[in-house]
Coordinates of C-alpha atoms in Angstrom, one line a residue:
Chain A
X28 CA 0.0 0.0 0.0
X29 CA 2.9 2.3 0.8
X30 CA 3.9 2.9 -2.8
X31 CA 0.6 4.5 -3.7
X32 CA 1.4 8.2 -4.4
X33 CA -1.9 9.5 -5.5
X34 CA -5.2 8.0 -4.3
X35 CA -8.4 9.5 -5.6
X36 CA -11.7 8.2 -4.2
X37 CA -15.1 9.1 -5.6
X38 CA -14.0 12.5 -6.7
X39 CA -16.8 14.9 -7.9
X40 CA -16.1 18.3 -9.3
X41 CA -19.1 20.7 -9.7
X42 CA -19.7 24.1 -11.3
X43 CA -22.7 25.9 -10.0
X44 CA -24.2 28.1 -12.7
X45 CA -27.3 30.1 -13.1
X46 CA -29.0 27.2 -15.0
X47 CA -28.0 24.7 -12.3
X48 CA -25.1 22.7 -11.1
X49 CA -22.9 21.1 -13.8
X50 CA -20.9 18.0 -12.9
X51 CA -17.6 18.2 -14.7
X52 CA -16.0 15.1 -12.9
X53 CA -18.5 12.5 -11.7
X54 CA -17.4 10.0 -9.1
X55 CA -14.0 8.9 -10.3
X56 CA -11.6 6.7 -8.3
X57 CA -8.0 5.9 -9.3
X58 CA -4.6 5.3 -7.8
X59 CA -1.1 6.0 -9.2
X60 CA 2.0 4.2 -7.8
X61 CA 5.6 5.4 -7.4
X62 CA 7.3 5.4 -10.8
X63 CA 4.1 4.8 -12.6
X64 CA 2.7 6.9 -15.5
X65 CA -1.1 6.9 -15.6
X66 CA -2.4 8.2 -18.9
X67 CA -5.8 10.0 -18.8
X68 CA -7.4 10.1 -22.2
X69 CA -10.6 11.6 -23.5
X70 CA -12.1 14.2 -25.9
X71 CA -12.6 17.9 -25.1
X72 CA -14.9 18.3 -22.2
X73 CA -14.5 14.8 -20.9
X74 CA -13.2 16.1 -17.5
X75 CA -9.6 15.1 -17.8
X76 CA -8.1 18.5 -17.3
X77 CA -10.6 19.2 -14.5
X78 CA -9.3 16.1 -12.7
X79 CA -5.7 17.4 -13.0
X80 CA -6.8 20.9 -11.8
X81 CA -8.6 19.4 -8.8
X82 CA -5.5 17.5 -7.8
X83 CA -3.4 20.7 -8.0
X84 CA -6.0 22.7 -6.1
X85 CA -6.3 25.0 -9.1
X86 CA -10.1 24.8 -9.9
X87 CA -11.4 28.1 -11.0
X88 CA -14.2 29.3 -8.7
X89 CA -17.1 28.6 -8.7
X90 CA -15.7 25.2 -9.6
X91 CA -15.3 23.1 -6.5
X92 CA -14.7 19.6 -5.2
X93 CA -18.2 18.5 -4.1
X94 CA -17.4 15.0 -2.9
X95 CA -14.7 12.4 -2.6
X96 CA -11.1 12.7 -1.4
X97 CA -7.6 13.1 -2.8
X98 CA -4.7 11.6 -0.8
X99 CA -1.0 12.3 -1.7
X100 CA 1.2 9.6 -0.1
X101 CA -1.4 9.2 2.7
X102 CA -2.0 12.9 3.3
X103 CA -5.4 14.3 2.5
X104 CA -4.9 17.3 0.1
X105 CA -8.4 18.2 -1.0
X106 CA -10.1 21.0 0.9
X107 CA -6.9 22.5 2.2
X108 CA -6.6 26.3 2.5
X109 CA -4.5 28.3 0.1
X110 CA -1.5 28.4 2.4
X111 CA -1.4 24.7 2.9
X112 CA -1.9 24.1 -0.8
X113 CA 1.0 26.3 -1.6
X114 CA 3.3 24.2 0.5
X115 CA 2.3 21.2 -1.6
X116 CA 2.0 22.7 -5.1
X117 CA 5.4 22.8 -6.7
X118 CA 7.0 21.0 -3.7
X119 CA 5.2 17.7 -3.6
X120 CA 3.3 18.0 -6.9
X121 CA 4.8 19.4 -10.0
X122 CA 2.8 20.7 -12.9
X123 CA 3.5 20.8 -16.7
X124 CA 0.9 22.5 -18.9
X125 CA 0.2 22.5 -22.6
X126 CA 1.7 25.9 -23.5
X127 CA 5.2 26.4 -22.2
X128 CA 5.1 30.1 -23.1
X129 CA 2.3 30.8 -20.5
X130 CA 4.0 28.7 -17.8
X131 CA 7.2 30.8 -18.0
X132 CA 7.6 34.4 -17.1
X133 CA 8.7 36.2 -20.3
X134 CA 10.5 39.0 -18.4
X135 CA 12.9 36.8 -16.4
X136 CA 15.9 34.7 -17.5
X137 CA 15.1 31.0 -17.3
X138 CA 18.0 30.4 -14.9
X139 CA 16.6 33.0 -12.5
X140 CA 13.1 31.4 -12.7
X141 CA 14.7 28.0 -11.8
X142 CA 16.8 29.5 -9.0
X143 CA 13.8 31.3 -7.5
X144 CA 11.7 28.1 -7.5
X145 CA 14.5 26.0 -6.1
X146 CA 15.2 28.5 -3.3
X147 CA 11.5 28.8 -2.5
X148 CA 11.1 25.1 -2.0
X149 CA 14.5 24.1 -0.6
X150 CA 16.0 27.1 1.0
X151 CA 19.4 26.6 -0.7
X152 CA 21.8 29.5 -1.1
X153 CA 21.8 31.4 -4.4
X154 CA 25.0 29.9 -5.7
X155 CA 24.0 26.3 -4.7
X156 CA 20.6 26.8 -6.2
X157 CA 22.2 28.0 -9.4
X158 CA 24.4 24.9 -9.5
X159 CA 21.3 22.8 -9.0
X160 CA 19.5 24.7 -11.8
X161 CA 22.3 23.8 -14.1
X162 CA 22.1 20.1 -13.1
X163 CA 18.4 20.2 -13.8
X164 CA 18.8 21.8 -17.2
X165 CA 21.3 19.2 -18.1
X166 CA 19.1 16.4 -16.8
X167 CA 16.2 17.5 -19.0
X168 CA 18.5 17.6 -22.1
X169 CA 19.2 21.3 -22.7
X170 CA 22.4 21.6 -24.6
X171 CA 25.1 24.2 -23.7
X172 CA 23.7 24.9 -20.3
X173 CA 26.3 27.5 -19.4
X174 CA 25.2 29.7 -22.3
X175 CA 21.5 29.0 -22.1
X176 CA 21.0 29.5 -18.4
X177 CA 20.9 33.3 -18.8
X178 CA 18.6 33.4 -21.9
X179 CA 15.0 34.5 -21.9
X180 CA 12.1 32.1 -22.6
X181 CA 11.5 33.7 -26.1
X182 CA 15.1 32.7 -27.1
X183 CA 14.1 29.0 -26.7
X184 CA 12.2 26.8 -29.1
X185 CA 8.9 25.3 -28.1
X186 CA 10.5 21.9 -27.3
X187 CA 13.3 23.5 -25.2
X188 CA 10.8 25.7 -23.4
X189 CA 8.8 22.6 -22.4
X190 CA 12.0 21.1 -21.1
X191 CA 12.5 24.1 -18.9
X192 CA 9.0 23.8 -17.6
X193 CA 9.7 20.1 -16.8
X194 CA 12.9 21.2 -15.0
X195 CA 10.8 23.7 -13.1
X196 CA 8.4 21.0 -12.1
X197 CA 11.3 18.9 -10.9
X198 CA 12.9 21.6 -8.7
X199 CA 11.6 20.3 -5.4
X200 CA 11.8 16.6 -6.4
X201 CA 8.0 16.2 -6.2
X202 CA 6.3 12.8 -5.6
X203 CA 3.8 13.5 -8.4
X204 CA 3.8 15.4 -11.7
X205 CA 0.6 16.4 -13.3
X206 CA 1.3 16.8 -17.0
X207 CA -1.7 18.3 -18.9
X208 CA -1.3 17.9 -22.7
X209 CA 2.5 18.4 -22.3
X210 CA 3.2 17.5 -26.0
X211 CA 0.1 18.9 -27.8
X212 CA 1.7 22.2 -28.8
X213 CA 4.8 20.5 -30.1
X214 CA 5.8 18.9 -33.4
X215 CA 5.9 15.1 -33.7
X216 CA 9.7 14.8 -33.6
X217 CA 9.9 17.1 -30.5
X218 CA 6.8 15.3 -29.0
X219 CA 8.8 12.1 -28.9
X220 CA 11.7 13.7 -27.2
X221 CA 9.5 15.1 -24.4
X222 CA 7.7 11.8 -23.8
X223 CA 11.0 9.9 -23.8
X224 CA 12.2 12.5 -21.2
X225 CA 9.1 12.0 -19.0
X226 CA 9.5 8.2 -19.1
X227 CA 13.2 8.4 -18.2
X228 CA 12.6 10.8 -15.3
X229 CA 9.8 8.6 -14.0
X230 CA 12.0 5.5 -14.1
X231 CA 15.1 7.2 -12.6
X232 CA 13.5 9.2 -9.9
X233 CA 10.4 7.1 -9.1
X234 CA 8.1 10.1 -9.7
X235 CA 4.5 9.2 -10.3
X236 CA 3.0 11.0 -13.4
X237 CA -0.6 11.8 -14.3
X238 CA -0.3 12.3 -18.1
X239 CA -3.5 14.0 -19.4
X240 CA -3.8 14.0 -23.2
X241 CA -6.2 13.5 -26.0
X242 CA -3.7 11.6 -28.0
X243 CA -4.0 7.8 -27.8
X244 CA -0.7 7.3 -29.6
X245 CA 1.2 9.3 -26.9
X246 CA -0.6 7.3 -24.2
X247 CA 0.2 3.9 -25.9
X248 CA 3.9 4.7 -25.9
X249 CA 4.3 6.5 -22.6
X250 CA 1.8 5.4 -20.0
X251 CA 1.7 2.1 -18.0
X252 CA -2.0 2.3 -17.3
X253 CA -4.7 4.3 -18.9
X254 CA -7.9 5.9 -17.7
X255 CA -10.5 6.6 -20.4
X256 CA -12.8 9.5 -19.6
X257 CA -16.2 10.2 -21.1
X258 CA -18.6 13.0 -20.0
X259 CA -16.8 13.5 -16.7
X260 CA -16.9 9.8 -15.8
X261 CA -14.4 7.0 -15.9
X262 CA -15.3 4.8 -18.9
X263 CA -12.4 2.3 -18.7
X264 CA -9.3 1.8 -16.6
X265 CA -6.6 -0.8 -17.1
X266 CA -3.1 -1.6 -18.4
X267 CA -2.4 0.3 -21.6
X268 CA -1.5 -2.7 -23.7
X269 CA -4.7 -4.4 -22.9
X270 CA -6.9 -1.4 -23.5
X271 CA -5.2 -0.5 -26.8
X272 CA -5.4 -4.1 -28.1
X273 CA -8.8 -5.2 -26.6
X274 CA -10.9 -2.3 -25.4
X275 CA -13.9 -3.4 -23.4
X276 CA -15.9 -0.3 -23.4
X277 CA -17.8 0.5 -26.6
X278 CA -16.7 4.1 -26.4
X279 CA -13.0 3.1 -26.1
X280 CA -13.3 0.7 -29.1
X281 CA -15.1 3.4 -31.1
X282 CA -12.4 5.9 -30.2
X283 CA -9.6 3.5 -31.3
X284 CA -11.4 2.7 -34.5
X285 CA -11.8 6.3 -35.5
X286 CA -8.0 6.9 -35.5
X287 CA -6.6 6.4 -39.0
X288 CA -4.1 3.5 -39.1
X289 CA -0.5 3.7 -40.1
X290 CA -0.6 0.1 -41.3
X291 CA -4.1 -0.9 -42.5
X292 CA -6.0 0.5 -45.4
X293 CA -9.7 1.2 -44.8
X294 CA -12.2 3.0 -47.1
X295 CA -14.2 4.4 -44.2
X296 CA -13.0 5.2 -40.7
X297 CA -15.2 3.8 -37.9
X298 CA -17.5 6.6 -36.7
X299 CA -19.2 7.0 -33.3
X300 CA -22.5 8.7 -34.3
X301 CA -23.3 12.0 -32.6
X302 CA -21.0 13.8 -30.2
X303 CA -20.3 13.8 -26.5
X304 CA -23.2 15.4 -24.5
X305 CA -22.8 18.8 -23.0
X306 CA -22.5 18.9 -19.3
X307 CA -26.0 20.3 -18.9
X308 CA -27.5 17.5 -21.0
X309 CA -25.9 14.2 -19.8
X310 CA -28.5 11.5 -20.4
X311 CA -29.6 9.3 -17.4
X312 CA -28.0 5.9 -17.0
X313 CA -24.8 5.4 -18.9
X314 CA -23.7 8.7 -20.4
X315 CA -22.7 6.9 -23.6
X316 CA -26.0 5.1 -24.2
X317 CA -27.5 7.3 -26.9
X318 CA -24.4 6.7 -29.1
X319 CA -23.9 3.1 -28.2
X320 CA -24.9 0.3 -30.6
X321 CA -25.2 -2.2 -27.7
X322 CA -27.3 -0.1 -25.4
X323 CA -30.3 -1.8 -23.7
X324 CA -32.9 -0.7 -21.1
X325 CA -30.6 -1.0 -18.2
X326 CA -28.1 1.4 -19.8
X327 CA -30.8 4.1 -19.9
X328 CA -31.8 3.5 -16.3
X329 CA -28.7 2.8 -14.2
X330 CA -25.2 4.3 -14.3
X331 CA -22.4 1.8 -14.5
X332 CA -19.4 2.6 -12.2
X333 CA -15.9 1.2 -11.8
X334 CA -13.4 1.8 -9.1
X335 CA -10.9 -0.9 -10.2
X336 CA -9.6 -2.0 -13.6
X337 CA -12.4 -2.7 -16.1
X338 CA -15.0 -1.0 -18.2
X339 CA -17.9 1.0 -16.9
X340 CA -20.4 -0.8 -19.2
X341 CA -23.2 -3.1 -18.2
X342 CA -22.3 -5.4 -21.1
X343 CA -18.7 -5.8 -19.8
X344 CA -19.7 -5.8 -16.1
X345 CA -22.8 -8.1 -16.2
X346 CA -22.8 -9.6 -19.7
X347 CA -26.2 -8.2 -20.5
X348 CA -28.0 -4.9 -20.8
X349 CA -31.6 -6.0 -20.2
Chain B
X14 CA 6.7 22.4 -68.9
X15 CA 3.8 21.2 -71.0
X16 CA 0.5 20.4 -69.6
X17 CA 0.3 16.7 -68.7
X18 CA -3.1 15.1 -69.3
X19 CA -5.3 15.2 -66.3
X20 CA -3.2 17.6 -64.3
X21 CA -5.3 20.2 -62.6
X22 CA -2.5 22.1 -60.8
X23 CA 1.1 22.4 -61.7
X24 CA 3.5 24.2 -59.4
X25 CA 6.9 25.0 -60.7
X26 CA 9.9 26.3 -58.8
X27 CA 7.6 28.2 -56.5
X28 CA 9.1 30.6 -54.0
X29 CA 7.8 32.9 -51.4
X30 CA 10.1 35.2 -49.3
X31 CA 9.0 37.3 -46.4
X32 CA 10.9 40.4 -45.2
X33 CA 11.5 39.9 -41.5
X34 CA 14.0 42.7 -41.0
X35 CA 14.1 44.8 -37.9
X36 CA 12.3 48.2 -38.4
X37 CA 14.1 50.7 -40.5
X38 CA 15.3 52.9 -37.6
X39 CA 16.8 49.9 -35.8
X40 CA 18.6 48.8 -38.9
X41 CA 20.0 52.3 -39.3
X42 CA 21.1 52.7 -35.6
X43 CA 22.2 49.2 -34.8
X44 CA 23.6 48.4 -38.3
X45 CA 21.5 45.3 -38.6
X46 CA 21.1 43.8 -42.1
X47 CA 17.9 43.1 -43.9
X48 CA 16.7 39.6 -43.2
X49 CA 14.6 37.4 -45.5
X50 CA 12.6 34.3 -44.5
X51 CA 12.3 31.8 -47.3
X52 CA 9.0 30.2 -46.4
X53 CA 8.7 28.4 -49.7
X54 CA 12.0 27.8 -51.4
X55 CA 11.7 26.2 -54.9
X56 CA 8.8 23.8 -54.7
X57 CA 7.5 21.7 -57.6
X58 CA 4.5 19.4 -57.7
X59 CA 1.6 18.4 -59.9
X60 CA -1.9 17.3 -58.8
X61 CA -4.0 15.1 -61.0
X62 CA -7.7 15.7 -61.4
X63 CA -9.8 13.8 -58.9
X64 CA -6.8 13.0 -56.7
X65 CA -5.5 14.1 -53.3
X66 CA -2.0 15.5 -52.8
X67 CA -1.0 15.9 -49.2
X68 CA 1.7 18.3 -48.0
X69 CA 3.0 17.1 -44.7
X70 CA 5.7 18.5 -42.4
X71 CA 6.3 20.2 -39.1
X72 CA 5.4 23.7 -38.2
X73 CA 7.3 26.3 -40.2
X74 CA 8.0 24.0 -43.1
X75 CA 6.0 26.2 -45.5
X76 CA 3.0 24.0 -46.1
X77 CA 0.3 26.6 -45.1
X78 CA 2.2 29.3 -47.2
X79 CA 1.8 27.0 -50.2
X80 CA -2.0 26.8 -49.5
X81 CA -2.1 30.6 -49.5
X82 CA -0.1 30.9 -52.7
X83 CA -2.2 28.4 -54.5
X84 CA -5.4 30.1 -53.5
X85 CA -4.0 33.5 -54.3
X86 CA -4.0 34.9 -50.8
X87 CA -0.3 35.5 -51.1
X88 CA 1.5 36.4 -54.3
X89 CA 4.5 34.2 -55.2
X90 CA 8.0 35.8 -55.1
X91 CA 9.1 33.4 -57.8
X92 CA 8.2 30.4 -59.9
X93 CA 4.8 29.6 -61.4
X94 CA 1.4 28.2 -60.4
X95 CA -0.6 26.9 -63.3
X96 CA -4.2 26.0 -62.6
X97 CA -6.0 24.2 -65.4
X98 CA -9.4 24.8 -64.1
X99 CA -11.9 27.5 -63.4
X100 CA -10.4 29.8 -60.8
X101 CA -13.9 30.5 -59.5
X102 CA -14.2 26.8 -58.7
X103 CA -11.3 26.7 -56.3
X104 CA -12.3 26.9 -52.6
X105 CA -10.5 26.6 -49.3
X106 CA -11.3 25.0 -45.9
X107 CA -9.4 26.4 -43.0
X108 CA -8.1 24.8 -39.8
X109 CA -10.0 26.8 -37.2
X110 CA -13.7 26.5 -37.6
X111 CA -14.1 29.1 -34.8
X112 CA -12.2 31.8 -36.7
X113 CA -13.3 31.0 -40.2
X114 CA -17.0 31.6 -39.8
X115 CA -18.4 35.1 -39.2
X116 CA -20.0 34.9 -35.7
X117 CA -22.6 37.6 -36.6
X118 CA -24.0 35.8 -39.6
X119 CA -26.5 33.1 -39.6
X120 CA -25.4 29.8 -41.1
X121 CA -27.6 30.1 -44.2
X122 CA -26.0 33.4 -45.1
X123 CA -22.5 32.0 -44.5
X124 CA -23.2 29.0 -46.8
X125 CA -24.9 31.2 -49.5
X126 CA -22.1 33.7 -49.6
X127 CA -20.0 32.1 -52.4
X128 CA -23.2 31.5 -54.4
X129 CA -24.3 35.2 -54.1
X130 CA -20.7 36.4 -54.9
X131 CA -20.0 34.1 -57.9
X132 CA -23.5 33.9 -59.4
X133 CA -25.3 37.1 -58.3
X134 CA -28.1 36.4 -60.7
X135 CA -29.3 33.3 -58.9
X136 CA -33.0 33.9 -57.8
X137 CA -33.4 33.9 -54.1
X138 CA -35.7 30.8 -53.8
X139 CA -33.0 28.9 -55.7
X140 CA -30.3 30.1 -53.2
X141 CA -32.5 28.9 -50.3
X142 CA -33.1 25.5 -51.9
X143 CA -29.4 25.1 -52.6
X144 CA -28.3 26.0 -49.1
X145 CA -30.8 23.5 -47.7
X146 CA -29.3 20.9 -50.1
X147 CA -25.8 21.7 -49.0
X148 CA -26.6 21.5 -45.3
X149 CA -28.1 18.1 -45.9
X150 CA -25.1 17.0 -48.0
X151 CA -22.7 17.7 -45.1
X152 CA -25.0 15.9 -42.5
X153 CA -26.7 19.0 -41.0
X154 CA -30.4 19.8 -41.1
X155 CA -31.8 22.6 -43.3
X156 CA -33.3 24.2 -40.2
X157 CA -29.7 24.7 -38.9
X158 CA -29.5 27.5 -41.4
X159 CA -31.3 29.9 -39.1
X160 CA -28.7 29.4 -36.2
X161 CA -25.5 31.2 -35.5
X162 CA -22.1 29.5 -35.6
X163 CA -21.7 29.6 -31.8
X164 CA -24.6 27.2 -31.5
X165 CA -22.5 24.4 -33.1
X166 CA -19.7 22.2 -31.9
X167 CA -16.3 22.2 -33.6
X168 CA -17.1 19.3 -35.9
X169 CA -20.4 20.8 -36.9
X170 CA -18.7 24.1 -37.7
X171 CA -16.2 22.4 -39.9
X172 CA -19.2 20.8 -41.7
X173 CA -20.5 24.4 -42.2
X174 CA -17.1 25.4 -43.6
X175 CA -17.3 22.4 -46.0
X176 CA -20.9 23.3 -47.1
X177 CA -19.7 26.9 -47.8
X178 CA -16.8 25.6 -49.8
X179 CA -19.2 23.4 -51.8
X180 CA -21.6 26.2 -52.5
X181 CA -19.3 27.5 -55.3
X182 CA -19.5 24.1 -57.0
X183 CA -15.7 23.7 -56.7
X184 CA -13.6 21.3 -58.6
X185 CA -10.5 22.0 -56.5
X186 CA -10.4 22.3 -52.7
X187 CA -7.4 23.5 -50.6
X188 CA -7.8 22.1 -47.1
X189 CA -5.4 23.5 -44.6
X190 CA -5.3 21.2 -41.5
X191 CA -9.1 20.7 -41.7
X192 CA -9.3 18.3 -38.8
X193 CA -6.5 19.4 -36.5
X194 CA -8.8 21.3 -34.2
X195 CA -11.2 18.4 -33.8
X196 CA -11.4 15.5 -31.5
X197 CA -10.5 12.1 -33.1
X198 CA -14.1 10.7 -33.2
X199 CA -15.2 14.0 -34.9
X200 CA -12.2 14.0 -37.1
X201 CA -13.3 10.5 -38.4
X202 CA -16.7 11.9 -39.3
X203 CA -15.2 14.9 -41.2
X204 CA -12.6 12.8 -43.0
X205 CA -15.3 10.3 -44.1
X206 CA -17.5 13.1 -45.3
X207 CA -14.6 14.6 -47.3
X208 CA -13.8 11.2 -48.9
X209 CA -17.5 10.7 -49.8
X210 CA -17.7 14.1 -51.4
X211 CA -14.6 13.5 -53.4
X212 CA -16.0 10.3 -54.8
X213 CA -19.4 11.7 -55.6
X214 CA -18.3 15.1 -57.0
X215 CA -14.9 14.2 -58.5
X216 CA -13.2 16.8 -56.3
X217 CA -9.4 17.3 -56.2
X218 CA -7.9 18.1 -52.9
X219 CA -4.7 19.8 -51.8
X220 CA -4.6 18.5 -48.3
X221 CA -2.3 20.0 -45.7
X222 CA -1.6 18.2 -42.4
X223 CA 1.0 17.5 -39.9
X224 CA -0.6 14.1 -39.0
X225 CA 0.9 11.3 -41.0
X226 CA -1.9 8.8 -40.2
X227 CA -4.5 11.2 -41.4
X228 CA -2.5 11.9 -44.6
X229 CA -2.0 8.2 -45.2
X230 CA -5.8 7.8 -45.0
X231 CA -6.6 10.7 -47.3
X232 CA -3.9 11.1 -49.9
X233 CA -3.0 9.5 -53.2
X234 CA 0.4 11.3 -53.3
X235 CA 2.3 12.6 -50.3
X236 CA 4.9 15.4 -50.4
X237 CA 7.1 15.7 -47.3
X238 CA 8.3 19.2 -46.6
X239 CA 11.3 20.4 -44.6
X240 CA 12.2 24.1 -44.3
X241 CA 10.4 25.3 -47.3
X242 CA 11.3 22.5 -49.7
X243 CA 9.8 19.2 -50.7
X244 CA 12.4 16.6 -49.7
X245 CA 10.4 13.6 -50.9
X246 CA 7.3 13.1 -53.0
X247 CA 5.8 9.6 -53.5
X248 CA 2.5 7.8 -54.0
X249 CA 1.2 7.1 -50.5
X250 CA 1.7 3.3 -50.5
X251 CA 5.3 3.7 -51.7
X252 CA 6.1 6.3 -49.2
X253 CA 5.0 4.1 -46.3
X254 CA 6.5 0.9 -47.7
X255 CA 9.8 2.4 -48.8
X256 CA 10.5 5.9 -47.5
X257 CA 13.5 7.3 -49.2
X258 CA 14.6 10.5 -47.5
X259 CA 16.2 10.2 -44.0
X260 CA 13.9 12.8 -42.7
X261 CA 10.8 10.9 -43.8
X262 CA 12.3 7.7 -42.3
X263 CA 13.0 9.4 -39.0
X264 CA 9.5 10.9 -39.0
X265 CA 7.9 7.5 -39.6
X266 CA 10.1 6.0 -36.9
X267 CA 9.1 8.7 -34.4
X268 CA 5.4 8.8 -34.6
X269 CA 3.6 6.6 -32.0
X270 CA 2.1 3.6 -33.6
X271 CA -1.1 2.3 -31.9
X272 CA -0.8 -1.1 -33.5
X273 CA 2.7 -1.6 -32.4
X274 CA 3.5 0.7 -29.5
X275 CA 7.2 1.0 -28.8
X276 CA 8.2 2.4 -25.4
X277 CA 11.8 2.3 -26.2
X278 CA 11.5 4.3 -29.4
X279 CA 14.5 6.5 -29.9
X280 CA 13.4 10.0 -30.6
X281 CA 14.9 12.0 -33.5
X282 CA 17.5 14.4 -32.1
X283 CA 17.7 18.1 -32.7
X284 CA 15.1 20.6 -33.9
X285 CA 14.0 22.2 -37.1
X286 CA 16.4 25.1 -37.7
X287 CA 15.1 28.7 -38.2
X288 CA 14.0 29.3 -41.7
X289 CA 15.6 32.8 -41.5
X290 CA 19.1 31.3 -41.3
X291 CA 18.8 27.7 -42.7
X292 CA 22.0 25.7 -42.6
X293 CA 24.0 25.6 -45.8
X294 CA 23.7 22.7 -48.2
X295 CA 20.9 20.3 -47.4
X296 CA 19.0 22.0 -44.6
X297 CA 18.4 18.6 -42.9
X298 CA 22.1 17.8 -42.6
X299 CA 22.6 18.8 -38.9
X300 CA 20.0 16.2 -37.9
X301 CA 20.8 13.6 -40.6
X302 CA 22.4 10.3 -39.6
X303 CA 23.6 9.8 -43.2
X304 CA 25.1 13.3 -43.8
X305 CA 28.5 13.5 -45.4
X306 CA 30.7 16.4 -46.6
X307 CA 28.7 17.1 -49.8
X308 CA 25.5 17.6 -47.8
X309 CA 27.1 20.5 -45.9
X310 CA 28.0 22.5 -48.9
X311 CA 25.7 21.6 -51.8
X312 CA 21.9 21.6 -51.9
X313 CA 20.4 18.4 -53.2
X314 CA 17.7 18.6 -55.9
X315 CA 15.1 16.0 -57.0
X316 CA 16.7 14.5 -60.1
X317 CA 15.1 12.4 -62.8
X318 CA 17.9 9.8 -62.5
X319 CA 17.5 9.4 -58.8
X320 CA 14.4 7.4 -57.9
X321 CA 12.5 9.2 -60.7
X322 CA 12.5 12.7 -59.0
X323 CA 11.0 11.3 -55.8
X324 CA 13.7 12.4 -53.4
X325 CA 16.2 15.3 -52.8
X326 CA 19.0 13.6 -51.0
X327 CA 22.7 12.9 -51.9
X328 CA 22.7 9.8 -49.8
X329 CA 20.0 8.3 -52.0
X330 CA 22.0 9.1 -55.2
X331 CA 24.9 6.8 -54.8
X332 CA 24.1 3.2 -55.9
X333 CA 26.3 1.8 -53.1
X334 CA 24.1 3.4 -50.5
X335 CA 23.3 0.8 -48.0
X336 CA 20.7 2.9 -46.2
X337 CA 18.3 2.9 -49.2
X338 CA 18.6 -0.8 -49.5
X339 CA 17.7 -1.7 -45.9
X340 CA 14.3 -0.2 -45.8

């Protein structure tokens, strides 16, 4: 039990609006172990970024955690006040976001940003923090560290900026890194460099990673396990190889079938009819039932849930949908 | 070059340069020189009627600039574009369905715009009927015409863009990353729609994308671009079966493959250099595992005696080249 870094139980994130309460994340439970990369995949609005933000304590008001708990290495971290959260964010949880330009301050040299972050979290002296910043830049694969440490963010390419952001996330040797679409803004050849870096850091430092992305290919080659999200709910959870090869949830298999293949020729891509429901119009029962070819009466009545590996689908859980 | 039978578009030694110099006063005071960005640097290709040619490459390789040159949104700095069709029957589909539709217009007016511009004599009932038809063709309902763009999802907006493009009865469509802003399941719907329309209406596509799996699904011929130049151009099946240029091979080795995921994939090193100061010789040589002296000084061209003008690479020219044989 002791190597579980992140433990989410029955998490629910709500947004009260004038028209009523929207549920962006609905009753999800999952764990990430030391040195493990959990990929969280889903389409826009599936609630994957919201889950990341809830862990980081960065939900935009009026968004709030309405139910459930989040534990980091045994310590409960949801519902903490700002001061307590600040002691965790950056120190025990690192964050990497999609756009490295917005994560870095354009007015400060990258070295100074690293030194400031290191000193804030570790209390090292300026010169020792600078030495540590150089080590980190080296570790994330920045060439010619001595020359680049005093450059400004705009003098770096997108891929190099994302490496700096990862170095920033590593400053305090966090137990967990939440990476939200870290490769989406990057070109494919650079994307592969960044995922390889994440994998190496995870292996060498034992950091747990929550990798949020819409790209199944990135998940397949980076993550150990995958959580598929649909309409704020967990649709399927399990080892990445099994889910890529034999998806059990009709949504996951539809998603996989809609991705053009690099090997097989098909005239028509598989399509999932319709689109994901808006948060104010989630159908009763299984949220996927109006688009599902296997849906039966039970799917329209009761919501299937999972809190361990498997598919949240009555067909997969019970073998029938009557 | 004479017109080959069936070619709808011929692009010959096309160039587009942008002046990216510092402002005049800075140049004067700081003694900085003028700087030119060669976004498109001598590009040739031909598209056959009814086919799809895809331009693929990483950001900054010049593929979107070519789209703008072909549609006339930019004027070329050199070279020639010969279009053997009716220029009024060329349309474009853009990447961002949020930016490319006027938010203050109702959908019916958006879709009718090319019709009203190109054939202003069309009687109003006929315009209305045609708009309803077009909306049905792209899988929307004629009643959607009274709504505004913000009432639709990204995929539906891209369908509206396609309906608008079809309103001018095009024979040639330039599609610049038409599905990059869409989720994969929605992307599948739009790609299937585009393929169906091509079959039914005999459309020709110039299809621009950074996604090799999308390009493989859509294109008959693929041109791989790197820093403003086509480094390789081949029929799709040949390109995937036997990629010739080291850049294409590295690209194919780098992209995640869902059917055979490889966690120990070795990523391609380095980055695309700045197009303002490209390296001398072959612009790929700093990242190329096969580069030798000649690549650093001389620029390779696509030559008729080297793989039938399919590749611009010195390493592919020498018959003793082991690299070309091991693919």
